[in-house]
């Protein structure tokens, strides 16, 4: 078996350099340049600026006209790092708190494996996507002609999972990750002195009641067999210590797995908000938008990905529970069938989106090998 220790060291160096220089969504100029330069060093065709800062590398071997895509995300989060690592972020208020630095390094490692060793017949598209955390990057690349300019028949991606041992692979056919909708409800009345509520149309009391009202949607308006979460994350008013507010903004997040559930939640939210506002003589405006779509793995390709995963891992399961986290990779699955996989990042790794998080470099070679195994399994040369 080939010794990949040099590649593993190289991936670690890549990952730590990227970690030190995080960039927010659609601002990944340094990261994209680093990716493009590395792919060119491997002899690939490279296209830059796809959907803003996206990069696509193309590698061809053999004569088959089949093509598959592998995707990694590149953006960081607006979080101040507290990991204490030597390679901690050098950019104030930005850090790779979700492991996109590791995902990028893994895919570059797979690109080197496949460029140097081949073992497949067809075309591989290496997609390096911006702005995953926004839920905007995949659509930006699609709007920029990704599928027409760089066609592919199947698409695969992965995400590191703290809490799972390194070497584990988990996924499921069908719904793996939820849609995410966001909402803002604005109540408008007439604020004033806290000593005279009877002269006002203040919004604090109805806003607090409305926060509780929203929790009845999942409990009383949805089939209990349908999974959904409504979370109010902010309540913002224009009041102060001795003045009752005249405006209030209630902001939050909705997770679901079916479009019909999302539609029901929006309908009920608008009805409940309008009713509570009318009860208190307030004006009401509801802004509801859909940011992420559900991530739906293709059943046949999930089985194929699991078969490939067994070539590099002894701990593989197709029985992962659905997750109410969301993932922009879902947009790509609307254009080509494929599978998204969860890979172990270590049982002691801090949670995703935590200031203390740092990607576990021990998982880099495993992730790169998984990408390469999927390519070789799906584009196996004819015998």
Coordinates of C-alpha atoms in Angstrom, one line a residue:
X1 CA 0.0 0.0 0.0
X2 CA 1.3 3.4 -0.9
X3 CA 2.8 5.6 1.9
X4 CA 0.7 8.8 2.1
X5 CA 2.7 10.3 5.0
X6 CA 4.1 13.1 2.8
X7 CA 0.7 14.0 1.4
X8 CA -0.7 13.9 4.9
X9 CA 1.9 16.4 6.1
X10 CA 1.2 18.6 3.1
X11 CA -2.5 18.6 3.8
X12 CA -1.9 19.5 7.4
X13 CA 0.3 22.5 6.3
X14 CA -2.4 23.6 3.8
X15 CA -5.2 23.3 6.4
X16 CA -3.3 25.2 9.1
X17 CA -2.4 28.0 6.6
X18 CA -6.0 28.3 5.6
X19 CA -7.1 28.3 9.2
X20 CA -4.8 31.3 9.9
X21 CA -6.4 33.2 7.1
X22 CA -10.2 32.8 7.3
X23 CA -12.4 34.7 4.9
X24 CA -16.1 35.3 5.0
X25 CA -18.6 34.2 2.3
X26 CA -17.9 35.7 -1.2
X27 CA -14.7 37.3 0.2
X28 CA -12.6 34.1 -0.1
X29 CA -10.1 35.7 -2.5
X30 CA -6.9 34.5 -0.8
X31 CA -8.4 31.0 -0.3
X32 CA -9.6 30.7 -3.9
X33 CA -6.2 31.8 -5.2
X34 CA -4.5 29.2 -3.0
X35 CA -6.8 26.5 -4.3
X36 CA -6.4 27.5 -7.9
X37 CA -2.6 27.6 -7.6
X38 CA -2.5 24.2 -6.0
X39 CA -4.7 22.6 -8.6
X40 CA -2.6 24.1 -11.4
X41 CA 0.5 22.6 -9.8
X42 CA -1.2 19.3 -10.1
X43 CA -1.7 19.8 -13.9
X44 CA -5.4 20.5 -13.9
X45 CA -7.6 22.8 -15.9
X46 CA -8.8 25.5 -13.5
X47 CA -11.6 28.1 -13.7
X48 CA -11.8 30.9 -11.2
X49 CA -14.5 33.4 -10.2
X50 CA -17.4 30.9 -10.6
X51 CA -20.3 32.5 -8.7
X52 CA -18.0 35.2 -7.3
X53 CA -15.1 33.4 -5.7
X54 CA -15.7 29.7 -6.6
X55 CA -13.1 27.5 -8.2
X56 CA -13.5 24.5 -10.4
X57 CA -10.7 22.1 -11.2
X58 CA -11.1 19.5 -14.0
X59 CA -9.1 16.2 -14.2
X60 CA -9.6 13.8 -17.1
X61 CA -8.4 10.2 -17.5
X62 CA -9.2 7.5 -20.0
X63 CA -12.0 7.8 -22.6
X64 CA -15.3 7.7 -20.8
X65 CA -17.6 10.6 -21.1
X66 CA -18.9 10.2 -17.6
X67 CA -18.2 12.9 -15.0
X68 CA -18.7 13.2 -11.3
X69 CA -18.2 16.2 -9.0
X70 CA -16.6 16.5 -5.6
X71 CA -17.4 19.6 -3.5
X72 CA -15.7 21.4 -0.6
X73 CA -16.7 24.7 1.0
X74 CA -14.2 27.5 1.7
X75 CA -15.8 30.2 3.8
X76 CA -15.3 31.0 7.5
X77 CA -17.6 32.4 10.2
X78 CA -17.8 35.7 12.0
X79 CA -16.7 34.2 15.3
X80 CA -13.7 35.3 17.4
X81 CA -11.4 32.3 17.9
X82 CA -10.6 30.9 21.4
X83 CA -8.9 27.6 20.4
X84 CA -5.5 28.6 21.6
X85 CA -3.8 26.8 18.7
X86 CA -0.5 27.9 17.2
X87 CA -2.2 28.3 13.9
X88 CA -5.2 30.3 15.2
X89 CA -6.9 32.9 13.1
X90 CA -5.0 36.0 12.4
X91 CA -8.1 37.8 11.3
X92 CA -10.0 39.5 14.1
X93 CA -13.6 38.3 14.5
X94 CA -13.2 35.6 11.8
X95 CA -12.5 31.9 12.2
X96 CA -12.9 28.5 10.6
X97 CA -15.3 27.3 13.2
X98 CA -17.0 24.7 11.0
X99 CA -14.0 23.0 9.4
X100 CA -14.2 24.4 5.9
X101 CA -10.4 24.8 6.0
X102 CA -10.2 21.0 6.6
X103 CA -12.8 20.2 3.9
X104 CA -10.7 22.3 1.4
X105 CA -7.5 20.6 2.4
X106 CA -9.2 17.1 2.1
X107 CA -10.4 17.8 -1.4
X108 CA -7.0 19.2 -2.5
X109 CA -5.5 16.0 -1.1
X110 CA -7.9 13.9 -3.1
X111 CA -7.0 15.9 -6.2
X112 CA -3.4 15.1 -5.7
X113 CA -4.1 11.4 -5.1
X114 CA -6.2 11.2 -8.3
X115 CA -3.8 13.3 -10.4
X116 CA -0.8 11.3 -9.5
X117 CA -2.3 7.8 -9.3
X118 CA -5.3 7.8 -11.6
X119 CA -7.3 4.6 -11.2
X120 CA -10.4 6.0 -12.9
X121 CA -11.9 6.5 -16.4
X122 CA -13.7 9.7 -16.9
X123 CA -13.8 13.3 -15.7
X124 CA -13.7 14.6 -12.1
X125 CA -14.8 18.1 -11.3
X126 CA -13.4 19.6 -8.1
X127 CA -15.8 22.2 -6.9
X128 CA -14.6 24.7 -4.3
X129 CA -17.6 26.7 -3.2
X130 CA -17.9 30.1 -1.5
X131 CA -20.5 31.2 1.1
X132 CA -21.8 27.9 2.3
X133 CA -22.7 29.4 5.7
X134 CA -24.9 32.0 4.0
X135 CA -26.7 29.3 2.0
X136 CA -25.9 31.4 -1.1
X137 CA -22.7 30.0 -2.6
X138 CA -23.9 26.9 -4.4
X139 CA -26.8 28.9 -6.0
X140 CA -24.3 31.6 -7.1
X141 CA -22.2 29.0 -8.9
X142 CA -25.3 27.4 -10.4
X143 CA -26.5 30.8 -11.6
X144 CA -23.0 31.3 -13.2
X145 CA -23.5 28.3 -15.4
X146 CA -21.8 25.6 -13.3
X147 CA -23.7 22.7 -14.7
X148 CA -23.6 23.9 -18.3
X149 CA -19.9 24.9 -18.3
X150 CA -18.6 22.0 -16.2
X151 CA -21.2 19.2 -16.6
X152 CA -21.3 16.3 -14.2
X153 CA -23.6 13.3 -13.8
X154 CA -23.2 12.8 -10.0
X155 CA -22.0 15.0 -7.1
X156 CA -20.6 14.1 -3.6
X157 CA -19.6 16.0 -0.6
X158 CA -18.7 15.5 3.1
X159 CA -18.6 17.2 6.4
X160 CA -16.6 16.6 9.5
X161 CA -18.5 15.7 12.7
X162 CA -17.1 16.3 16.1
X163 CA -18.1 13.5 18.5
X164 CA -17.6 10.7 16.0
X165 CA -14.3 8.9 16.1
X166 CA -11.9 9.6 13.2
X167 CA -12.4 7.0 10.5
X168 CA -16.2 6.7 10.9
X169 CA -18.5 7.4 8.0
X170 CA -22.2 8.1 8.5
X171 CA -25.0 9.0 6.1
X172 CA -28.5 8.0 5.1
X173 CA -30.6 7.7 1.9
X174 CA -33.3 10.4 1.5
X175 CA -33.5 13.3 4.0
X176 CA -30.2 13.7 5.8
X177 CA -30.3 17.5 6.7
X178 CA -33.2 19.9 7.0
X179 CA -34.3 23.0 5.2
X180 CA -33.7 26.3 7.0
X181 CA -36.2 29.2 6.7
X182 CA -35.7 32.6 8.5
X183 CA -38.3 35.0 9.6
X184 CA -38.8 38.5 11.0
X185 CA -42.0 39.7 12.6
X186 CA -42.3 43.4 13.1
X187 CA -44.9 44.8 15.5
X188 CA -45.6 48.6 15.4
X189 CA -47.6 50.5 17.9
X190 CA -47.1 53.7 19.9
X191 CA -44.4 53.8 22.6
X192 CA -44.0 56.3 25.5
X193 CA -43.5 56.8 29.2
X194 CA -43.4 53.6 31.2
X195 CA -45.7 55.2 33.8
X196 CA -48.6 55.6 31.3
X197 CA -49.2 52.3 29.5
X198 CA -52.9 53.0 29.3
X199 CA -52.2 55.9 26.9
X200 CA -50.0 53.8 24.6
X201 CA -50.0 50.9 22.1
X202 CA -46.8 49.4 23.5
X203 CA -45.4 46.2 21.9
X204 CA -43.4 44.5 24.7
X205 CA -46.3 42.5 26.2
X206 CA -47.7 41.3 22.9
X207 CA -44.2 40.5 21.5
X208 CA -43.5 38.3 24.5
X209 CA -46.8 36.6 24.1
X210 CA -46.2 36.1 20.4
X211 CA -42.9 34.4 21.1
X212 CA -44.8 31.8 23.1
X213 CA -47.6 31.6 20.6
X214 CA -45.2 30.5 17.8
X215 CA -44.2 27.4 19.8
X216 CA -47.8 26.1 19.4
X217 CA -47.3 25.7 15.6
X218 CA -45.2 22.6 15.8
X219 CA -47.0 21.3 18.9
X220 CA -50.6 21.8 17.6
X221 CA -50.6 22.5 13.9
X222 CA -48.2 19.8 12.5
X223 CA -48.6 16.0 12.2
X224 CA -46.5 14.6 15.1
X225 CA -44.7 12.4 12.6
X226 CA -43.3 15.5 10.8
X227 CA -40.1 16.9 12.2
X228 CA -39.8 20.6 12.6
X229 CA -38.2 23.2 14.9
X230 CA -39.1 26.9 15.3
X231 CA -36.6 28.9 17.3
X232 CA -37.0 32.6 18.2
X233 CA -33.4 33.9 18.4
X234 CA -33.8 37.6 18.8
X235 CA -36.3 40.1 20.3
X236 CA -35.3 43.7 19.6
X237 CA -37.2 46.8 20.6
X238 CA -36.8 50.6 20.7
X239 CA -37.6 50.8 24.4
X240 CA -35.4 51.9 27.2
X241 CA -35.4 51.6 31.1
X242 CA -38.3 54.0 31.6
X243 CA -39.9 54.0 28.1
X244 CA -42.2 51.3 26.7
X245 CA -41.3 50.4 23.1
X246 CA -43.4 51.2 20.1
X247 CA -41.7 48.8 17.8
X248 CA -40.5 45.2 18.2
X249 CA -38.7 42.8 15.9
X250 CA -39.0 39.1 16.5
X251 CA -36.4 37.1 14.5
X252 CA -35.8 33.4 14.2
X253 CA -35.2 30.2 12.4
X254 CA -37.3 27.3 11.2
X255 CA -36.1 23.8 10.3
X256 CA -38.1 21.2 8.4
X257 CA -37.7 18.4 5.9
X258 CA -40.7 18.8 3.6
X259 CA -41.9 21.8 1.6
X260 CA -45.4 21.2 2.8
X261 CA -44.3 21.6 6.4
X262 CA -42.4 24.8 5.6
X263 CA -45.5 26.2 3.9
X264 CA -47.8 25.3 6.8
X265 CA -45.4 26.9 9.3
X266 CA -45.3 30.1 7.3
X267 CA -49.1 30.2 6.9
X268 CA -49.7 29.6 10.6
X269 CA -47.0 32.2 11.6
X270 CA -48.7 34.9 9.6
X271 CA -52.1 34.1 11.0
X272 CA -51.0 34.0 14.6
X273 CA -48.9 37.2 14.3
X274 CA -51.8 39.0 12.7
X275 CA -54.2 37.9 15.4
X276 CA -51.9 38.9 18.3
X277 CA -51.3 42.3 16.6
X278 CA -55.0 42.9 16.1
X279 CA -55.8 42.0 19.7
X280 CA -53.5 44.8 20.9
X281 CA -54.2 47.3 18.1
X282 CA -50.8 47.0 16.5
X283 CA -49.6 46.9 12.9
X284 CA -47.9 43.7 11.9
X285 CA -45.5 42.8 9.1
X286 CA -44.0 39.3 8.6
X287 CA -41.0 38.6 6.4
X288 CA -40.4 34.9 5.7
X289 CA -37.7 33.5 3.5
X290 CA -36.3 30.1 2.6
X291 CA -32.5 30.0 2.8
X292 CA -31.6 26.3 2.6
X293 CA -33.5 23.5 1.0
X294 CA -33.6 19.9 2.5
X295 CA -30.6 17.7 1.7
X296 CA -32.0 14.6 0.0
X297 CA -29.4 11.8 -0.8
X298 CA -30.1 9.6 -3.8
X299 CA -30.8 6.1 -2.5
X300 CA -28.8 4.2 -5.2
X301 CA -25.8 6.6 -5.0
X302 CA -25.9 6.5 -1.2
X303 CA -25.4 2.7 -1.4
X304 CA -22.6 3.2 -4.0
X305 CA -20.9 5.8 -1.7
X306 CA -21.1 3.4 1.2
X307 CA -19.5 0.7 -0.8
X308 CA -16.7 3.0 -1.7
X309 CA -16.3 4.1 1.9
X310 CA -15.8 0.5 3.0
X311 CA -12.6 0.5 1.0
X312 CA -11.1 3.1 3.4
X313 CA -13.1 2.7 6.6
X314 CA -14.1 -0.3 8.7
X315 CA -16.9 1.7 10.5
X316 CA -19.5 2.7 7.9
X317 CA -23.2 3.1 8.5
X318 CA -26.1 4.1 6.3
X319 CA -28.4 4.6 9.4
X320 CA -27.6 8.1 10.4
X321 CA -30.5 10.0 12.0
X322 CA -31.8 13.0 10.1
X323 CA -30.2 16.3 11.3
X324 CA -31.9 19.6 11.8
X325 CA -28.7 21.4 10.7
X326 CA -28.7 22.6 7.1
X327 CA -26.2 22.4 4.3
X328 CA -25.9 24.4 1.0
X329 CA -24.8 21.2 -0.8
X330 CA -28.5 20.4 -1.1
X331 CA -28.7 23.0 -3.9
X332 CA -26.3 20.8 -6.0
X333 CA -28.4 17.7 -5.4
X334 CA -31.4 19.5 -7.0
X335 CA -29.4 19.5 -10.3
X336 CA -27.6 16.1 -10.1
X337 CA -28.1 13.0 -7.9
X338 CA -25.5 12.3 -5.3
X339 CA -24.7 11.8 -1.7
X340 CA -23.5 13.8 1.3
X341 CA -21.5 12.0 4.0
X342 CA -20.5 12.7 7.6
X343 CA -17.0 11.8 8.7
X344 CA -15.6 11.5 12.2
X345 CA -13.6 14.4 13.5
X346 CA -12.7 12.9 16.9
X347 CA -14.6 12.4 20.1
X348 CA -12.8 15.2 21.9
X349 CA -13.1 17.8 19.2
X350 CA -15.0 21.0 20.3
X351 CA -18.5 21.4 18.7
X352 CA -19.0 23.1 15.3
X353 CA -19.4 26.9 15.4
X354 CA -17.8 27.0 18.8
X355 CA -15.0 29.6 19.4
X356 CA -12.9 26.7 20.8
X357 CA -13.3 24.5 17.7
X358 CA -10.3 23.4 15.6
X359 CA -10.4 20.9 12.8
X360 CA -8.8 17.6 13.7
X361 CA -5.9 17.1 11.3
X362 CA -5.9 13.3 12.0
X363 CA -9.0 13.1 9.8
X364 CA -7.5 14.7 6.7
X365 CA -6.1 11.6 5.1
X366 CA -9.3 9.7 5.8
X367 CA -11.4 12.4 4.1
X368 CA -9.1 12.6 1.1
X369 CA -9.1 8.9 0.7
X370 CA -12.9 8.7 0.9
X371 CA -13.2 11.3 -1.9
X372 CA -10.7 9.3 -4.1
X373 CA -12.4 6.0 -3.3
X374 CA -15.8 7.4 -4.5
X375 CA -14.3 8.5 -7.8
X376 CA -12.6 5.2 -8.4
X377 CA -15.7 3.3 -7.5
X378 CA -18.1 5.4 -9.7
X379 CA -15.6 5.8 -12.6
X380 CA -14.1 2.4 -12.5
X381 CA -12.2 1.6 -15.7
X382 CA -13.9 -1.1 -17.9
X383 CA -12.4 -4.5 -17.6

